[in-house]
Coordinates of C-alpha atoms in Angstrom, one line a residue:
Chain V
M1 CA 76.5 40.3 157.7
D2 CA 73.8 42.8 157.0
W3 CA 71.4 40.7 155.0
V4 CA 68.8 43.4 154.8
T5 CA 71.1 45.8 153.0
I6 CA 72.5 43.1 150.8
I7 CA 69.0 42.0 149.7
S8 CA 67.7 45.5 149.3
T9 CA 70.6 46.7 147.1
T10 CA 70.2 43.6 145.1
V11 CA 66.5 44.1 144.5
K12 CA 67.1 47.7 143.7
A13 CA 69.7 46.7 141.1
A14 CA 67.0 44.9 139.1
V15 CA 65.6 48.3 138.0
G16 CA 68.6 50.5 138.7
V17 CA 70.5 52.9 136.5
E18 CA 73.1 50.3 135.3
T19 CA 70.4 47.8 134.4
V20 CA 68.7 50.5 132.3
L21 CA 71.7 51.7 130.5
Y22 CA 73.1 48.3 129.8
A23 CA 69.6 47.1 128.7
L24 CA 69.6 49.9 126.1
A25 CA 73.1 49.1 124.9
A26 CA 72.1 45.4 124.7
I27 CA 68.9 46.1 122.8
G28 CA 71.1 47.8 120.2
I29 CA 73.5 44.8 120.1
N30 CA 70.5 42.5 119.8
V31 CA 69.4 44.4 116.6
H32 CA 73.0 44.1 115.2
F33 CA 74.0 40.7 116.3
G34 CA 70.8 38.9 117.2
Y35 CA 68.7 39.8 114.2
T36 CA 71.1 40.9 111.5
G37 CA 74.2 38.9 112.3
L38 CA 76.4 42.0 112.4
L39 CA 79.4 41.7 114.8
N40 CA 79.5 45.2 116.1
F41 CA 82.2 45.2 118.8
G42 CA 82.1 48.9 119.2
Q43 CA 78.8 49.5 120.9
A44 CA 80.6 51.5 123.6
A45 CA 81.7 54.0 121.0
F46 CA 78.0 54.7 120.1
M47 CA 77.3 55.3 123.8
A48 CA 80.4 57.4 124.1
V49 CA 79.7 59.7 121.1
A50 CA 76.2 60.2 122.4
G51 CA 77.3 61.0 126.0
Y52 CA 80.1 63.3 124.8
G53 CA 77.9 64.9 122.1
L54 CA 75.5 65.9 124.8
A55 CA 78.2 66.9 127.3
V56 CA 80.3 69.0 124.9
T57 CA 77.4 70.7 123.4
V58 CA 76.1 71.9 126.8
T59 CA 79.3 72.6 128.7
V60 CA 81.7 73.8 126.0
L61 CA 79.4 75.3 123.4
G62 CA 76.8 76.5 126.0
L63 CA 73.8 75.3 124.0
P64 CA 70.6 74.0 125.5
F65 CA 70.0 70.4 126.7
W66 CA 67.8 69.4 123.7
V67 CA 70.4 70.5 121.2
G68 CA 72.9 68.3 123.0
I69 CA 70.5 65.3 122.7
G70 CA 70.2 66.1 119.0
V71 CA 74.0 66.3 118.6
G72 CA 74.5 63.0 120.4
L73 CA 72.0 61.2 118.2
L74 CA 73.4 62.7 115.1
A75 CA 76.9 61.6 116.2
A76 CA 75.7 58.0 116.6
V77 CA 74.1 58.0 113.2
L78 CA 77.3 59.5 111.6
L79 CA 79.4 56.9 113.4
A80 CA 77.3 54.1 112.0
V81 CA 77.6 55.5 108.5
I82 CA 81.3 56.0 108.7
L83 CA 81.9 52.5 110.1
G84 CA 79.4 50.9 107.8
I85 CA 80.5 52.3 104.4
P86 CA 83.9 50.6 104.2
T87 CA 83.0 47.4 106.1
L88 CA 79.4 46.4 105.4
R89 CA 80.3 45.3 101.8
L90 CA 82.9 42.9 103.2
R91 CA 82.7 39.7 105.3
A92 CA 81.2 39.9 108.8
D93 CA 84.6 39.6 110.5
Y94 CA 85.8 42.9 109.1
L95 CA 83.1 44.8 110.8
A96 CA 84.2 43.2 114.1
I97 CA 87.8 44.2 113.6
V98 CA 87.0 47.8 112.5
T99 CA 84.4 48.5 115.2
I100 CA 86.5 47.3 118.1
A101 CA 89.4 49.4 116.8
A102 CA 87.2 52.4 116.1
A103 CA 85.8 52.2 119.6
E104 CA 89.2 52.3 121.2
I105 CA 90.3 55.2 118.9
I106 CA 87.3 57.2 119.9
R107 CA 87.9 56.5 123.6
L108 CA 91.6 57.5 123.3
I109 CA 90.7 60.7 121.5
F110 CA 88.2 61.6 124.3
R111 CA 90.9 61.0 127.0
S112 CA 93.8 62.6 125.0
V113 CA 95.7 65.5 126.4
A114 CA 95.5 67.3 123.0
F115 CA 91.7 67.7 123.2
K116 CA 91.6 68.3 127.0
D117 CA 89.9 71.7 126.4
V118 CA 87.0 70.0 124.6
F119 CA 86.6 66.5 126.0
G120 CA 88.2 67.1 129.4
G121 CA 90.9 64.4 129.2
S122 CA 90.7 61.4 131.5
D123 CA 88.5 63.4 133.9
G124 CA 85.8 63.7 131.3
Q125 CA 83.1 66.4 131.4
R126 CA 80.5 67.3 134.0
G127 CA 77.9 69.9 134.6
F128 CA 75.7 69.3 131.6
S129 CA 72.7 67.6 133.2
E130 CA 70.9 70.6 134.7
G131 CA 68.7 70.9 131.7
F132 CA 67.5 67.3 132.2
Y133 CA 66.8 67.7 135.9
A134 CA 65.1 71.0 135.3
L135 CA 62.4 69.0 133.5
N136 CA 62.0 66.7 136.6
P137 CA 58.3 66.7 137.5
F138 CA 59.0 64.8 140.8
P139 CA 59.4 67.3 143.7
E140 CA 62.2 66.8 146.3
G141 CA 61.6 63.6 148.3
D142 CA 61.7 59.8 148.0
Y143 CA 59.5 57.8 145.7
G144 CA 58.6 54.2 145.3
F145 CA 57.6 51.4 147.7
G146 CA 59.4 49.0 150.0
W147 CA 62.9 48.4 148.8
F148 CA 62.2 50.1 145.5
T149 CA 62.7 53.6 147.0
F150 CA 64.7 56.2 145.2
N151 CA 65.3 59.9 145.6
N152 CA 63.6 62.3 143.1
R153 CA 66.6 62.6 140.8
V154 CA 67.1 58.9 140.5
T155 CA 63.4 58.4 140.1
W156 CA 63.4 60.8 137.2
V157 CA 66.3 59.1 135.5
L158 CA 64.8 55.6 135.9
F159 CA 61.4 56.9 134.8
V160 CA 62.8 58.2 131.5
G161 CA 65.1 55.2 131.2
W162 CA 62.4 52.6 131.4
I163 CA 60.2 54.6 129.0
L164 CA 63.1 54.6 126.5
I165 CA 63.5 50.8 127.1
A166 CA 59.8 50.3 126.5
L167 CA 59.8 52.4 123.4
S168 CA 62.9 50.6 122.0
C169 CA 61.4 47.2 122.7
L170 CA 58.1 48.3 121.0
I171 CA 60.0 49.5 117.9
V172 CA 62.1 46.3 117.8
Y173 CA 59.0 44.2 118.2
L174 CA 57.1 46.0 115.4
L175 CA 60.1 46.0 113.1
M176 CA 61.0 42.3 113.6
K177 CA 57.4 41.3 112.9
S178 CA 57.4 43.1 109.7
P179 CA 58.8 42.3 106.2
W180 CA 61.7 44.7 107.0
G181 CA 62.7 42.5 110.0
R182 CA 62.4 39.4 107.8
V183 CA 65.0 40.8 105.4
L184 CA 67.3 41.4 108.4
K185 CA 66.9 37.9 109.7
A186 CA 67.5 36.5 106.2
I187 CA 70.7 38.5 105.9
R188 CA 71.8 36.9 109.2
E189 CA 71.3 33.5 107.6
D190 CA 72.8 34.1 104.1
E191 CA 73.5 37.4 102.5
D192 CA 73.9 36.0 99.0
A193 CA 70.5 34.3 99.0
V194 CA 69.0 37.6 100.0
R195 CA 70.8 39.4 97.2
A196 CA 69.6 36.8 94.7
L197 CA 66.1 37.7 95.7
G198 CA 66.5 41.3 94.8
K199 CA 67.1 43.0 98.2
N200 CA 69.7 45.6 98.7
V201 CA 71.7 43.9 101.4
F202 CA 74.1 46.8 102.0
S203 CA 71.2 49.3 102.6
Y204 CA 69.5 47.0 105.1
K205 CA 72.8 46.3 107.0
M206 CA 73.3 50.1 107.2
Q207 CA 69.8 50.7 108.5
S208 CA 70.4 48.0 111.1
L209 CA 73.7 49.4 112.2
I210 CA 72.2 52.9 112.6
L211 CA 69.1 51.7 114.5
G212 CA 71.1 49.6 116.9
G213 CA 73.7 52.4 117.3
V214 CA 71.0 54.9 118.1
I215 CA 69.4 52.7 120.7
G216 CA 72.9 52.2 122.2
A217 CA 73.3 55.9 122.2
L218 CA 70.3 56.3 124.5
G219 CA 72.2 54.2 127.0
G220 CA 75.1 56.7 126.7
F221 CA 72.7 59.5 127.5
I222 CA 71.3 57.7 130.5
Y223 CA 74.8 57.2 131.8
G224 CA 75.8 60.8 131.4
L225 CA 72.6 62.1 133.0
A226 CA 72.4 59.6 135.9
F227 CA 76.0 60.3 137.0
A228 CA 76.0 63.9 135.8
S229 CA 79.3 63.3 134.1
V230 CA 81.0 61.3 131.3
Q231 CA 84.5 59.8 131.6
P232 CA 86.3 58.1 128.7
D233 CA 87.2 54.9 130.5
I234 CA 83.5 54.1 131.2
F235 CA 83.2 53.4 127.4
G236 CA 85.9 50.8 127.2
T237 CA 85.6 47.5 125.4
E238 CA 84.3 45.7 128.5
T239 CA 81.1 47.8 128.2
T240 CA 80.5 46.3 124.8
F241 CA 81.3 42.8 126.1
F242 CA 78.9 43.2 129.0
A243 CA 76.2 44.1 126.5
Y244 CA 77.0 41.0 124.4
T245 CA 76.9 38.9 127.6
I246 CA 73.5 40.3 128.4
V247 CA 72.2 39.6 124.9
I248 CA 73.3 35.9 125.1
L249 CA 72.1 35.6 128.7
G250 CA 68.6 36.8 127.8
G251 CA 68.5 35.0 124.4
A252 CA 69.6 36.5 121.1
A253 CA 66.9 37.7 118.7
R254 CA 64.3 37.9 121.4
V255 CA 62.6 41.3 122.0
L256 CA 62.7 41.1 125.8
G257 CA 65.9 39.1 126.0
P258 CA 68.3 42.0 126.5
V259 CA 66.0 43.6 129.2
V260 CA 65.7 40.5 131.3
G261 CA 69.3 39.7 130.6
S262 CA 70.4 43.0 131.9
M263 CA 68.3 42.6 135.1
I264 CA 69.7 39.2 135.8
F265 CA 73.3 40.3 135.0
W266 CA 73.2 43.2 137.4
V267 CA 71.3 41.4 140.1
L268 CA 73.9 38.7 140.1
L269 CA 76.8 41.1 140.2
V270 CA 75.4 43.2 143.0
L271 CA 74.3 40.1 145.0
V272 CA 77.7 38.4 144.7
N273 CA 79.4 41.7 145.5
G274 CA 77.2 42.2 148.6
I275 CA 77.7 38.7 149.9
L276 CA 81.5 38.7 149.3
S277 CA 82.0 42.1 150.9
G278 CA 79.9 41.2 153.9
A279 CA 81.7 37.9 154.3
V280 CA 85.1 39.5 154.1
E281 CA 84.1 42.2 156.5
A282 CA 82.8 39.6 159.0
G283 CA 86.1 37.7 158.6
Y284 CA 84.5 34.6 157.1
L285 CA 87.0 34.7 154.2
P286 CA 90.4 35.4 155.9
F287 CA 92.3 34.7 152.6
M288 CA 90.6 37.6 150.8
A289 CA 91.2 41.4 151.0
P290 CA 88.3 43.8 150.5
T291 CA 89.9 45.0 147.3
Q292 CA 89.7 41.5 145.8
V293 CA 85.9 41.4 146.0
G294 CA 85.4 43.4 142.7
P295 CA 87.5 41.0 140.5
V296 CA 86.2 37.9 142.2
R297 CA 82.5 38.8 141.6
F298 CA 83.2 39.0 137.9
L299 CA 85.0 35.6 138.1
L300 CA 82.0 34.0 139.8
V301 CA 79.4 35.6 137.5
G302 CA 81.6 34.5 134.6
I303 CA 81.6 30.9 135.8
G304 CA 77.8 31.1 136.1
L305 CA 77.5 32.3 132.5
I306 CA 79.7 29.5 131.2
L307 CA 77.5 27.0 132.9
L308 CA 74.5 28.8 131.3
L309 CA 76.0 28.4 127.9
V310 CA 76.7 24.8 128.5
Y311 CA 73.2 23.9 129.9
R312 CA 71.1 26.5 128.2
P313 CA 72.8 27.8 125.1
Q314 CA 69.7 29.5 123.8
G315 CA 69.6 31.9 126.8
I316 CA 66.5 32.6 129.0
F317 CA 64.0 33.2 126.2
G318 CA 65.7 31.4 123.3
D319 CA 64.2 28.5 121.4
K320 CA 66.3 25.3 121.7
R321 CA 65.0 24.1 118.4
E322 CA 66.5 27.1 116.7
I323 CA 69.9 26.7 118.3
A324 CA 70.0 23.0 117.2
I325 CA 69.8 24.1 113.5
D326 CA 73.2 24.5 112.0
A327 CA 73.5 28.1 110.8
R328 CA 74.3 27.0 107.2
Chain Q
M1 CA 34.5 19.5 81.1
H2 CA 37.3 18.4 83.4
A3 CA 38.7 16.2 80.6
D4 CA 38.6 19.1 78.2
S5 CA 40.6 21.4 80.3
T6 CA 43.2 18.6 80.9
A7 CA 43.4 18.1 77.1
G8 CA 43.8 21.8 76.8
T9 CA 46.8 22.0 79.0
V10 CA 48.3 19.0 77.3
T11 CA 48.1 20.7 73.9
A12 CA 49.5 23.9 75.4
T13 CA 52.3 21.9 76.9
T14 CA 53.3 20.4 73.6
E15 CA 52.9 23.8 72.0
R16 CA 55.4 25.4 74.2
K17 CA 57.9 22.6 73.8
A18 CA 57.2 22.5 70.0
A19 CA 57.6 26.3 69.8
A20 CA 61.0 26.1 71.6
L21 CA 62.1 23.2 69.4
A22 CA 61.0 24.9 66.2
A23 CA 63.0 28.0 67.1
F24 CA 66.1 25.8 67.3
K25 CA 65.3 23.7 64.3
D26 CA 67.5 25.2 61.6
L27 CA 70.2 26.7 63.7
A28 CA 73.8 26.1 63.0
R29 CA 75.8 24.1 65.6
D30 CA 78.4 26.8 66.0
P31 CA 79.3 28.5 69.3
G32 CA 77.6 31.9 69.5
V33 CA 75.0 31.1 66.9
P34 CA 72.3 33.8 66.8
K35 CA 68.8 32.8 68.1
P36 CA 65.5 34.1 66.6
D37 CA 64.3 35.7 69.9
P38 CA 67.1 36.0 72.5
I39 CA 66.3 37.1 76.0
L40 CA 70.0 37.2 77.0
V41 CA 72.8 38.3 74.7
V42 CA 76.4 38.0 76.0
D43 CA 79.4 39.6 74.3
K44 CA 83.1 39.1 75.0
V45 CA 82.8 38.4 78.8
V46 CA 86.2 37.8 80.3
R47 CA 87.1 37.0 83.9
R48 CA 90.6 36.3 85.0
F49 CA 91.9 35.2 88.4
G50 CA 95.5 36.2 88.4
G51 CA 97.0 34.4 85.4
L52 CA 94.1 32.0 85.0
T53 CA 91.4 33.0 82.5
A54 CA 88.3 31.4 84.1
V55 CA 85.8 32.7 81.5
E56 CA 86.3 34.0 78.0
V57 CA 83.0 33.9 76.2
E58 CA 83.0 35.5 72.8
H59 CA 79.3 35.6 72.1
V60 CA 76.3 33.6 73.2
E61 CA 72.5 34.0 73.1
I62 CA 69.8 32.4 75.1
Q63 CA 66.5 31.8 73.3
R64 CA 63.3 33.1 75.1
G65 CA 60.9 30.5 76.3
S66 CA 63.3 27.6 76.1
I67 CA 65.2 25.4 78.5
T68 CA 68.9 25.8 77.7
A69 CA 71.5 23.6 79.4
L70 CA 75.0 24.8 80.1
I71 CA 77.3 21.8 80.3
G72 CA 81.1 21.3 80.4
P73 CA 83.8 19.4 82.2
N74 CA 84.8 20.4 85.8
G75 CA 86.6 23.8 85.8
A76 CA 85.1 24.9 82.6
G77 CA 84.0 28.1 84.1
K78 CA 80.2 27.5 84.2
T79 CA 79.5 28.7 87.7
T80 CA 81.9 31.7 87.3
F81 CA 80.1 32.6 84.1
F82 CA 76.8 32.4 86.0
N83 CA 78.2 34.7 88.7
Q84 CA 79.2 37.3 86.1
L85 CA 75.8 37.3 84.5
T86 CA 73.9 37.6 87.8
G87 CA 76.2 40.3 89.3
F88 CA 77.7 38.2 92.1
D89 CA 81.2 38.7 90.6
T90 CA 82.5 41.5 88.5
A91 CA 83.6 40.6 85.0
D92 CA 87.0 42.1 83.8
A93 CA 85.5 42.9 80.4
G94 CA 82.5 42.3 78.3
E95 CA 78.9 43.3 78.2
W96 CA 75.6 41.5 78.2
T97 CA 72.0 42.6 77.8
F98 CA 68.9 41.1 79.3
N99 CA 65.7 42.0 77.3
G100 CA 67.8 44.5 75.5
R101 CA 68.9 46.2 78.7
P102 CA 72.6 46.3 79.5
M103 CA 73.4 44.4 82.7
N104 CA 77.2 44.6 83.0
G105 CA 78.2 46.2 86.3
V106 CA 74.6 46.0 87.7
P107 CA 74.6 44.8 91.3
A108 CA 73.1 41.4 92.1
H109 CA 69.9 42.6 93.7
K110 CA 69.1 44.8 90.7
V111 CA 69.7 41.9 88.3
A112 CA 67.1 39.9 90.3
R113 CA 64.7 42.8 90.2
A114 CA 65.1 43.0 86.5
G115 CA 63.7 39.5 86.3
M116 CA 66.8 37.3 86.1
V117 CA 66.8 35.1 89.2
R118 CA 69.3 32.5 90.1
T119 CA 69.7 29.6 92.5
F120 CA 73.0 28.3 94.0
Q121 CA 75.0 25.1 93.6
L122 CA 75.2 24.8 97.4
T123 CA 71.6 25.4 98.4
K124 CA 71.0 28.5 100.4
A125 CA 68.0 27.8 102.5
L126 CA 67.6 30.5 105.2
S127 CA 67.8 27.9 108.0
R128 CA 66.4 29.8 111.0
L129 CA 63.5 31.2 109.0
T130 CA 60.4 29.1 108.5
V131 CA 59.6 27.8 105.1
M132 CA 56.8 30.3 104.7
E133 CA 59.1 33.2 105.7
N134 CA 61.6 32.0 103.1
M135 CA 58.9 32.2 100.5
R136 CA 57.5 35.6 101.5
L137 CA 61.0 37.0 101.3
G138 CA 61.1 36.3 97.6
A139 CA 58.2 38.7 96.8
Q140 CA 59.2 42.0 95.2
Q141 CA 58.2 45.6 96.0
Q142 CA 57.0 44.9 99.5
K143 CA 55.7 48.0 101.2
G144 CA 56.7 46.6 104.6
E145 CA 60.3 46.3 103.6
S146 CA 60.8 50.0 104.1
F147 CA 61.9 51.0 107.6
F148 CA 59.2 53.6 108.4
R149 CA 56.3 51.8 106.8
A150 CA 57.3 48.6 108.6
L151 CA 56.3 50.3 111.8
L152 CA 52.8 50.7 110.7
P153 CA 51.4 47.2 110.0
N154 CA 48.2 48.5 108.4
L155 CA 50.2 49.7 105.5
W156 CA 51.5 46.3 104.5
R157 CA 49.2 43.7 106.0
G158 CA 47.0 43.5 102.9
Q159 CA 50.0 43.0 100.6
E160 CA 51.4 40.5 103.0
D161 CA 48.2 38.4 102.8
E162 CA 48.4 38.4 99.0
I163 CA 52.0 37.3 99.2
T164 CA 51.1 34.6 101.6
E165 CA 48.4 33.3 99.3
R166 CA 50.8 33.2 96.4
A167 CA 53.4 31.5 98.5
E168 CA 50.8 28.9 99.6
D169 CA 49.9 28.1 96.0
L170 CA 53.6 27.6 95.2
L171 CA 54.3 25.5 98.3
T172 CA 51.3 23.2 97.4
R173 CA 52.7 22.9 93.8
F174 CA 56.1 22.0 95.2
K175 CA 54.6 19.6 97.9
L176 CA 56.0 21.6 100.7
A177 CA 52.7 22.9 102.1
A178 CA 52.9 20.5 105.1
K179 CA 56.2 22.0 106.0
R180 CA 55.2 25.7 105.9
D181 CA 55.8 26.4 109.6
D182 CA 59.0 24.3 109.9
F183 CA 62.4 25.9 110.0
A184 CA 64.0 25.7 106.5
G185 CA 67.1 24.2 108.3
A186 CA 65.0 21.2 109.2
L187 CA 64.3 20.2 105.6
S188 CA 66.2 17.5 103.7
G189 CA 68.6 18.3 101.0
G190 CA 66.1 17.7 98.2
Q191 CA 63.4 19.7 99.9
R192 CA 65.8 22.6 100.3
K193 CA 66.4 22.5 96.5
L194 CA 62.6 22.6 96.0
L195 CA 62.2 25.4 98.5
E196 CA 65.0 27.4 96.8
M197 CA 63.3 27.0 93.4
A198 CA 59.9 27.9 94.8
R199 CA 61.4 30.9 96.5
A200 CA 63.0 32.1 93.3
L201 CA 59.6 31.9 91.6
M202 CA 58.2 34.3 94.2
V203 CA 60.3 36.9 92.5
Q204 CA 58.2 36.3 89.4
P205 CA 61.3 36.1 87.1
E206 CA 61.4 35.9 83.3
L207 CA 64.7 34.1 83.3
V208 CA 65.4 31.4 85.9
M209 CA 69.1 30.4 86.2
L210 CA 69.6 27.1 88.1
D211 CA 73.1 26.2 89.2
E212 CA 73.2 22.4 89.4
P213 CA 69.6 21.9 90.5
M214 CA 70.1 18.1 90.8
A215 CA 73.3 18.1 92.8
G216 CA 72.9 16.0 96.0
V217 CA 69.2 15.3 95.4
N218 CA 68.1 11.7 96.0
P219 CA 66.8 9.9 92.9
A220 CA 63.2 9.8 94.1
L221 CA 63.1 13.6 94.1
T222 CA 64.9 14.0 90.8
Q223 CA 61.8 13.2 88.7
S224 CA 59.7 15.7 90.7
L225 CA 62.4 18.4 90.3
L226 CA 62.6 17.7 86.5
G227 CA 58.9 18.1 86.3
H228 CA 59.1 21.5 88.0
V229 CA 61.8 22.7 85.7
K230 CA 59.8 21.7 82.6
D231 CA 56.8 23.4 84.2
L232 CA 58.7 26.7 84.3
R233 CA 58.8 26.7 80.5
E234 CA 55.1 25.9 80.3
Q235 CA 54.5 29.0 82.3
G236 CA 56.4 31.1 79.8
M237 CA 59.6 31.4 81.7
T238 CA 63.1 30.9 80.2
V239 CA 65.4 28.5 82.0
L240 CA 69.2 28.4 81.9
F241 CA 70.8 25.7 84.0
V242 CA 74.1 24.2 84.7
E243 CA 74.2 20.4 85.1
H244 CA 76.5 17.5 85.1
D245 CA 73.9 14.7 84.8
M246 CA 73.6 14.1 81.0
D247 CA 70.5 12.0 81.4
M248 CA 68.8 15.0 82.9
V249 CA 70.1 17.3 80.2
R250 CA 68.8 15.0 77.5
D251 CA 65.5 14.7 79.2
I252 CA 64.5 18.3 79.7
S253 CA 66.6 20.7 77.7
D254 CA 65.7 22.1 74.2
W255 CA 69.2 23.4 73.5
V256 CA 72.7 22.7 75.0
I257 CA 75.6 25.1 75.2
V258 CA 79.0 23.5 76.0
M259 CA 81.8 25.3 77.8
A260 CA 85.4 24.2 78.1
Q261 CA 88.3 26.1 79.6
G262 CA 86.2 29.2 79.9
A263 CA 85.0 29.4 76.4
V264 CA 81.8 28.2 74.6
I265 CA 83.0 25.5 72.3
A266 CA 79.8 24.1 70.8
E267 CA 76.0 24.4 70.8
G268 CA 73.4 22.0 69.6
P269 CA 70.3 20.0 70.4
P270 CA 70.6 17.6 73.4
D271 CA 70.3 14.3 71.5
T272 CA 73.2 15.0 69.2
I273 CA 75.5 17.3 71.2
M274 CA 77.4 14.5 72.9
S275 CA 78.4 13.0 69.6
D276 CA 79.9 16.4 68.5
P277 CA 83.6 15.8 68.1
R278 CA 84.5 19.1 69.8
V279 CA 82.5 18.1 72.9
I280 CA 84.1 14.6 73.0
D281 CA 87.5 16.2 72.8
A282 CA 86.7 18.6 75.6
Y283 CA 85.4 15.8 77.9
L284 CA 87.8 13.0 77.0
G285 CA 90.9 14.6 75.5
A286 CA 91.6 15.0 71.8
H287 CA 93.4 11.6 71.2
H288 CA 91.5 9.4 73.5
D289 CA 90.3 7.0 70.8
A290 CA 92.9 7.5 68.0
P291 CA 94.3 4.1 67.0
L292 CA 97.9 3.5 68.0
S293 CA 100.5 3.3 65.2
E294 CA 102.9 0.4 64.7
T295 CA 105.9 2.1 66.2
E296 CA 104.0 3.2 69.2
L297 CA 102.9 -0.3 69.8
Q298 CA 106.5 -1.5 69.6
E299 CA 107.6 1.2 72.1
Q300 CA 104.9 0.2 74.6
L301 CA 105.9 -3.5 74.3
H302 CA 109.5 -2.6 75.0
E303 CA 108.6 -0.5 77.9
A304 CA 106.6 -3.3 79.5
E305 CA 109.3 -5.8 78.9
A306 CA 111.9 -3.6 80.5
E307 CA 109.7 -3.0 83.5
L308 CA 109.2 -6.8 83.9
E309 CA 113.0 -7.4 83.7
A310 CA 113.7 -4.8 86.3
E311 CA 111.2 -6.4 88.6
I312 CA 112.6 -9.8 88.2
E313 CA 116.1 -8.5 88.8
E314 CA 114.9 -6.9 92.0
E315 CA 113.3 -10.1 93.2
T316 CA 116.5 -12.2 92.6
Q317 CA 118.7 -9.7 94.4
K318 CA 116.7 -10.0 97.6

């Protein structure tokens, strides 16, 4: 087994592209679920409309990169408004049902044969990221130190990605310290009490849905730009559930929870994957085929998460005192 | 000096109570009787759930500056009526004005902003917020509650300090100051009721509507809660409350409105209302104390004898 490779890829995963894009998606979910109590099960759709908004604007319409970013953000805001208007006046569970269905509808539209000319069917779209890499200030070559060494393209993506994470965390931190965030947290506890105190609950829930959706959309951009392509099946329901897992792992309603959660989640996945593949290759696990490594790593990480929920339900950063209080 | 000011408040106290009582002095005891200075006027409010008419109030007025109790047997529609008035449920028909301003169809948060604030039968403490955060939430027109201004703490910090100061005063008055940094979910049932009332006062309402303020409160706290409710009137607020405990109603209310089967059936001062025949009927049934006639007595006797015989027969057959 090549331990050096296993360890170095694992360490790289702590700051890698997946960590960045899932951290952004999870920061959005944390705003929705952690702070406001909104069960948005369609975060993948916010990422998808952003990624495709950028891709289609640049490749199909031939417009510049920045216009694509604008279209992607606008699409995320619109999606939040469209999902929110019918469901935010109803009980929390309705939002969950509608968002999970809407996310699947959007994914199926993107991969449909009827719109193949626009969205590219199941192959998706590619060739829209030149505008982004044209802005790359890092000349050709490798950057970083030790195991954290990346080529100039990846360095540029990670540089922008971590700036976006830092900005998102700063905004969430400022907001949740403010009276605005107080209203959100109060809505999570009991909407009717907040209404009785003269706050427009619907408006706040909508603002929360838009904010979290837009932060999730940044994750969609990072995906599209890092891999220079978007495919519909990347934005399936499991993407949303990974984001939820990350939020709970890190600790819900904690500013840095999703970031650390995402780092741990991907480090674990990559580490388990590396060890299993190495062991199978070296013949230590004769009962396993190399193709079984992928599913088994999720299984093992899943067991780990269940143990975490049993022994540390508040996540890494959570407050045990808070969890002990019954929600009502 | 100190004694003087105490004496001053005592006279003011009696004045408020006396003023409220004077307003009610010569009123008729009919449902919907007009009051001298109503803050809330309700006309023909109807709420049906399928075939059941939960509320059908013809006309009712609430006197400003008084403590009015709304009583009635279980299922009389008191809470439903509360929900209509505060915008938590939509009435099928009817209109009502608060300070002369029409309020039907106004959403709950705007009702609260207008100065009509309610509490709930099942206390709604915001569990995972601290007591202080609960209080701060009640303040109105906060600059920091708008998304963009929230990002710039300098714009709202001054106001936040004022709010905190006001909240601290209220918490001291409600003896919750020691709990200010505890989670509201860690308070006892009675303390939650106190917190909910204090939080409602942060809104600076004109009319406070309390839905069963004494439900589930231990007797030791009842007196303190009663004191706080009376205090609301002393500060010039109007109180409308739903309650089952007649001792409490008699103790603190200036006027009592009785509901039964969705309608207002009687009004009157608290010391005589329970002897009103319409109220007794509503609580105990129309014929609960009517004497039995001779034939009825005979019938009952026969029934009892027949039952006994049947029982004896059963025993012997075994």
